[in-house]
């Protein structure tokens, strides 16, 4: 039994993440990670989505935009994957 408890504790420690990236060292041979550019949308913006097609932004809140694609409205969460301005 102690073996399973140790294994479980190790897995919990290994899978927990603080959400932060490690600090990039100047001596590292690897390039630092590039921060993604987050687009800013406004109500009325014409947009395109890789899955849903053409649409128009109908509502904004702090964590998502709602887009009307004609046959359906879809709420797309920040950082708005696959959603682009026209």
PDB file of N, CA and C in Angstrom, residues 29-82:
ATOM      1  N   UNK A  29      20.430  27.741 -25.699  1.00  0.00           N
ATOM      2  CA  UNK A  29      20.551  27.689 -27.162  1.00  0.00           C
ATOM      3  C   UNK A  29      19.194  27.795 -27.863  1.00  0.00           C
ATOM      4  N   UNK A  30      18.103  27.767 -27.092  1.00  0.00           N
ATOM      5  CA  UNK A  30      16.759  27.819 -27.659  1.00  0.00           C
ATOM      6  C   UNK A  30      16.222  29.243 -27.623  1.00  0.00           C
ATOM      7  N   UNK A  31      15.410  29.587 -28.604  1.00  0.00           N
ATOM      8  CA  UNK A  31      14.800  30.908 -28.651  1.00  0.00           C
ATOM      9  C   UNK A  31      13.700  30.989 -27.593  1.00  0.00           C
ATOM     10  N   UNK A  32      13.472  32.178 -27.025  1.00  0.00           N
ATOM     11  CA  UNK A  32      12.384  32.312 -26.045  1.00  0.00           C
ATOM     12  C   UNK A  32      11.037  32.119 -26.728  1.00  0.00           C
ATOM     13  N   UNK A  33      10.062  31.654 -25.971  1.00  0.00           N
ATOM     14  CA  UNK A  33       8.723  31.445 -26.512  1.00  0.00           C
ATOM     15  C   UNK A  33       8.098  32.793 -26.874  1.00  0.00           C
ATOM     16  N   UNK A  34       7.424  32.827 -27.995  1.00  0.00           N
ATOM     17  CA  UNK A  34       6.778  34.046 -28.459  1.00  0.00           C
ATOM     18  C   UNK A  34       5.388  34.125 -27.849  1.00  0.00           C
ATOM     19  N   UNK A  35       5.078  35.270 -27.262  1.00  0.00           N
ATOM     20  CA  UNK A  35       3.759  35.466 -26.672  1.00  0.00           C
ATOM     21  C   UNK A  35       2.739  35.611 -27.810  1.00  0.00           C
ATOM     22  N   UNK A  36       1.617  34.906 -27.738  1.00  0.00           N
ATOM     23  CA  UNK A  36       0.615  35.004 -28.800  1.00  0.00           C
ATOM     24  C   UNK A  36      -0.057  36.375 -28.804  1.00  0.00           C
ATOM     25  N   UNK A  37      -0.386  36.845 -30.000  1.00  0.00           N
ATOM     26  CA  UNK A  37      -1.080  38.119 -30.148  1.00  0.00           C
ATOM     27  C   UNK A  37      -2.570  37.843 -30.026  1.00  0.00           C
ATOM     28  N   UNK A  38      -3.230  38.529 -29.089  1.00  0.00           N
ATOM     29  CA  UNK A  38      -4.658  38.341 -28.876  1.00  0.00           C
ATOM     30  C   UNK A  38      -5.399  39.464 -29.584  1.00  0.00           C
ATOM     31  N   UNK A  39      -6.300  39.086 -30.492  1.00  0.00           N
ATOM     32  CA  UNK A  39      -7.046  40.092 -31.241  1.00  0.00           C
ATOM     33  C   UNK A  39      -8.115  40.730 -30.353  1.00  0.00           C
ATOM     34  N   UNK A  40      -8.437  41.984 -30.656  1.00  0.00           N
ATOM     35  CA  UNK A  40      -9.469  42.714 -29.932  1.00  0.00           C
ATOM     36  C   UNK A  40     -10.659  42.882 -30.873  1.00  0.00           C
ATOM     37  N   UNK A  41     -11.833  42.480 -30.416  1.00  0.00           N
ATOM     38  CA  UNK A  41     -13.034  42.564 -31.231  1.00  0.00           C
ATOM     39  C   UNK A  41     -14.007  43.565 -30.643  1.00  0.00           C
ATOM     40  N   UNK A  42     -14.879  44.119 -31.507  1.00  0.00           N
ATOM     41  CA  UNK A  42     -15.928  45.027 -31.090  1.00  0.00           C
ATOM     42  C   UNK A  42     -17.245  44.543 -31.676  1.00  0.00           C
ATOM     43  N   UNK A  43     -18.355  44.926 -31.054  1.00  0.00           N
ATOM     44  CA  UNK A  43     -19.669  44.556 -31.570  1.00  0.00           C
ATOM     45  C   UNK A  43     -19.813  45.123 -32.979  1.00  0.00           C
ATOM     46  N   UNK A  44     -20.258  44.287 -33.895  1.00  0.00           N
ATOM     47  CA  UNK A  44     -20.435  44.693 -35.286  1.00  0.00           C
ATOM     48  C   UNK A  44     -19.288  44.292 -36.192  1.00  0.00           C
ATOM     49  N   UNK A  45     -18.174  43.848 -35.639  1.00  0.00           N
ATOM     50  CA  UNK A  45     -17.029  43.424 -36.463  1.00  0.00           C
ATOM     51  C   UNK A  45     -17.413  42.209 -37.302  1.00  0.00           C
ATOM     52  N   UNK A  46     -17.020  42.225 -38.562  1.00  0.00           N
ATOM     53  CA  UNK A  46     -17.182  41.066 -39.435  1.00  0.00           C
ATOM     54  C   UNK A  46     -15.978  40.172 -39.211  1.00  0.00           C
ATOM     55  N   UNK A  47     -16.237  38.880 -39.019  1.00  0.00           N
ATOM     56  CA  UNK A  47     -15.174  37.935 -38.696  1.00  0.00           C
ATOM     57  C   UNK A  47     -15.341  36.660 -39.510  1.00  0.00           C
ATOM     58  N   UNK A  48     -14.294  35.859 -39.514  1.00  0.00           N
ATOM     59  CA  UNK A  48     -14.353  34.531 -40.097  1.00  0.00           C
ATOM     60  C   UNK A  48     -13.790  33.543 -39.090  1.00  0.00           C
ATOM     61  N   UNK A  49     -14.386  32.360 -39.070  1.00  0.00           N
ATOM     62  CA  UNK A  49     -13.958  31.298 -38.174  1.00  0.00           C
ATOM     63  C   UNK A  49     -13.613  30.093 -39.026  1.00  0.00           C
ATOM     64  N   UNK A  50     -12.562  29.379 -38.662  1.00  0.00           N
ATOM     65  CA  UNK A  50     -12.090  28.251 -39.465  1.00  0.00           C
ATOM     66  C   UNK A  50     -13.131  27.141 -39.582  1.00  0.00           C
ATOM     67  N   UNK A  51     -14.042  27.011 -38.634  1.00  0.00           N
ATOM     68  CA  UNK A  51     -15.047  25.947 -38.680  1.00  0.00           C
ATOM     69  C   UNK A  51     -16.416  26.494 -39.087  1.00  0.00           C
ATOM     70  N   UNK A  52     -16.842  27.629 -38.488  1.00  0.00           N
ATOM     71  CA  UNK A  52     -18.199  28.133 -38.683  1.00  0.00           C
ATOM     72  C   UNK A  52     -18.357  29.051 -39.891  1.00  0.00           C
ATOM     73  N   UNK A  53     -17.273  29.619 -40.403  1.00  0.00           N
ATOM     74  CA  UNK A  53     -17.358  30.482 -41.580  1.00  0.00           C
ATOM     75  C   UNK A  53     -17.480  31.956 -41.226  1.00  0.00           C
ATOM     76  N   UNK A  54     -18.236  32.701 -42.064  1.00  0.00           N
ATOM     77  CA  UNK A  54     -18.383  34.144 -41.896  1.00  0.00           C
ATOM     78  C   UNK A  54     -19.416  34.467 -40.830  1.00  0.00           C
ATOM     79  N   UNK A  55     -19.156  35.528 -40.073  1.00  0.00           N
ATOM     80  CA  UNK A  55     -20.093  35.932 -39.035  1.00  0.00           C
ATOM     81  C   UNK A  55     -19.882  37.359 -38.611  1.00  0.00           C
ATOM     82  N   UNK A  56     -20.695  37.785 -37.640  1.00  0.00           N
ATOM     83  CA  UNK A  56     -20.614  39.144 -37.113  1.00  0.00           C
ATOM     84  C   UNK A  56     -20.692  39.082 -35.591  1.00  0.00           C
ATOM     85  N   UNK A  57     -19.811  39.841 -34.922  1.00  0.00           N
ATOM     86  CA  UNK A  57     -19.778  39.882 -33.463  1.00  0.00           C
ATOM     87  C   UNK A  57     -21.034  40.587 -32.968  1.00  0.00           C
ATOM     88  N   UNK A  58     -21.776  39.907 -32.059  1.00  0.00           N
ATOM     89  CA  UNK A  58     -23.024  40.475 -31.542  1.00  0.00           C
ATOM     90  C   UNK A  58     -22.952  40.845 -30.071  1.00  0.00           C
ATOM     91  N   UNK A  59     -22.009  40.243 -29.332  1.00  0.00           N
ATOM     92  CA  UNK A  59     -21.927  40.507 -27.897  1.00  0.00           C
ATOM     93  C   UNK A  59     -20.497  40.290 -27.422  1.00  0.00           C
ATOM     94  N   UNK A  60     -20.076  41.135 -26.474  1.00  0.00           N
ATOM     95  CA  UNK A  60     -18.755  41.012 -25.855  1.00  0.00           C
ATOM     96  C   UNK A  60     -18.908  40.879 -24.356  1.00  0.00           C
ATOM     97  N   UNK A  61     -18.069  40.092 -23.747  1.00  0.00           N
ATOM     98  CA  UNK A  61     -17.906  40.129 -22.298  1.00  0.00           C
ATOM     99  C   UNK A  61     -16.420  39.963 -22.005  1.00  0.00           C
ATOM    100  N   UNK A  62     -16.055  39.895 -20.750  1.00  0.00           N
ATOM    101  CA  UNK A  62     -14.633  39.922 -20.398  1.00  0.00           C
ATOM    102  C   UNK A  62     -13.866  38.674 -20.828  1.00  0.00           C
ATOM    103  N   UNK A  63     -14.561  37.559 -21.053  1.00  0.00           N
ATOM    104  CA  UNK A  63     -13.856  36.313 -21.363  1.00  0.00           C
ATOM    105  C   UNK A  63     -14.244  35.683 -22.686  1.00  0.00           C
ATOM    106  N   UNK A  64     -15.164  36.296 -23.452  1.00  0.00           N
ATOM    107  CA  UNK A  64     -15.617  35.666 -24.685  1.00  0.00           C
ATOM    108  C   UNK A  64     -16.318  36.680 -25.588  1.00  0.00           C
ATOM    109  N   UNK A  65     -16.506  36.275 -26.841  1.00  0.00           N
ATOM    110  CA  UNK A  65     -17.323  37.034 -27.784  1.00  0.00           C
ATOM    111  C   UNK A  65     -18.411  36.094 -28.296  1.00  0.00           C
ATOM    112  N   UNK A  66     -19.574  36.660 -28.603  1.00  0.00           N
ATOM    113  CA  UNK A  66     -20.642  35.888 -29.221  1.00  0.00           C
ATOM    114  C   UNK A  66     -20.724  36.326 -30.664  1.00  0.00           C
ATOM    115  N   UNK A  67     -20.707  35.352 -31.567  1.00  0.00           N
ATOM    116  CA  UNK A  67     -20.698  35.640 -32.998  1.00  0.00           C
ATOM    117  C   UNK A  67     -21.920  34.989 -33.635  1.00  0.00           C
ATOM    118  N   UNK A  68     -22.640  35.777 -34.466  1.00  0.00           N
ATOM    119  CA  UNK A  68     -23.776  35.267 -35.213  1.00  0.00           C
ATOM    120  C   UNK A  68     -23.272  34.804 -36.574  1.00  0.00           C
ATOM    121  N   UNK A  69     -23.421  33.502 -36.837  1.00  0.00           N
ATOM    122  CA  UNK A  69     -22.973  32.930 -38.101  1.00  0.00           C
ATOM    123  C   UNK A  69     -24.147  32.671 -39.043  1.00  0.00           C
ATOM    124  N   UNK A  70     -25.283  33.341 -38.814  1.00  0.00           N
ATOM    125  CA  UNK A  70     -26.451  33.177 -39.673  1.00  0.00           C
ATOM    126  C   UNK A  70     -27.381  32.115 -39.140  1.00  0.00           C
ATOM    127  N   UNK A  71     -26.981  30.862 -39.195  1.00  0.00           N
ATOM    128  CA  UNK A  71     -27.849  29.780 -38.735  1.00  0.00           C
ATOM    129  C   UNK A  71     -27.693  29.494 -37.250  1.00  0.00           C
ATOM    130  N   UNK A  72     -26.640  30.020 -36.627  1.00  0.00           N
ATOM    131  CA  UNK A  72     -26.447  29.822 -35.190  1.00  0.00           C
ATOM    132  C   UNK A  72     -25.543  30.901 -34.618  1.00  0.00           C
ATOM    133  N   UNK A  73     -25.682  31.137 -33.321  1.00  0.00           N
ATOM    134  CA  UNK A  73     -24.781  32.031 -32.594  1.00  0.00           C
ATOM    135  C   UNK A  73     -23.874  31.172 -31.732  1.00  0.00           C
ATOM    136  N   UNK A  74     -22.584  31.519 -31.727  1.00  0.00           N
ATOM    137  CA  UNK A  74     -21.601  30.733 -30.999  1.00  0.00           C
ATOM    138  C   UNK A  74     -20.810  31.655 -30.082  1.00  0.00           C
ATOM    139  N   UNK A  75     -20.642  31.218 -28.833  1.00  0.00           N
ATOM    140  CA  UNK A  75     -19.820  31.957 -27.871  1.00  0.00           C
ATOM    141  C   UNK A  75     -18.415  31.383 -27.955  1.00  0.00           C
ATOM    142  N   UNK A  76     -17.443  32.230 -28.268  1.00  0.00           N
ATOM    143  CA  UNK A  76     -16.056  31.800 -28.434  1.00  0.00           C
ATOM    144  C   UNK A  76     -15.220  32.439 -27.337  1.00  0.00           C
ATOM    145  N   UNK A  77     -14.565  31.595 -26.561  1.00  0.00           N
ATOM    146  CA  UNK A  77     -13.809  32.061 -25.396  1.00  0.00           C
ATOM    147  C   UNK A  77     -12.451  32.625 -25.788  1.00  0.00           C
ATOM    148  N   UNK A  78     -11.945  33.494 -24.935  1.00  0.00           N
ATOM    149  CA  UNK A  78     -10.611  34.079 -25.059  1.00  0.00           C
ATOM    150  C   UNK A  78      -9.587  32.953 -25.026  1.00  0.00           C
ATOM    151  N   UNK A  79      -8.586  32.858 -25.833  1.00  0.00           N
ATOM    152  CA  UNK A  79      -7.981  33.814 -26.754  1.00  0.00           C
ATOM    153  C   UNK A  79      -8.517  33.741 -28.179  1.00  0.00           C
ATOM    154  N   UNK A  80      -9.765  33.337 -28.378  1.00  0.00           N
ATOM    155  CA  UNK A  80     -10.461  33.326 -29.667  1.00  0.00           C
ATOM    156  C   UNK A  80      -9.737  32.487 -30.731  1.00  0.00           C
ATOM    157  N   UNK A  81      -9.576  31.190 -30.478  1.00  0.00           N
ATOM    158  CA  UNK A  81      -8.888  30.361 -31.475  1.00  0.00           C
ATOM    159  C   UNK A  81      -9.693  30.274 -32.765  1.00  0.00           C
ATOM    160  N   UNK A  82      -9.011  30.341 -33.868  1.00  0.00           N
ATOM    161  CA  UNK A  82      -9.590  30.186 -35.207  1.00  0.00           C
ATOM    162  C   UNK A  82     -10.528  31.318 -35.599  1.00  0.00           C
TER     163      UNK A  82
END
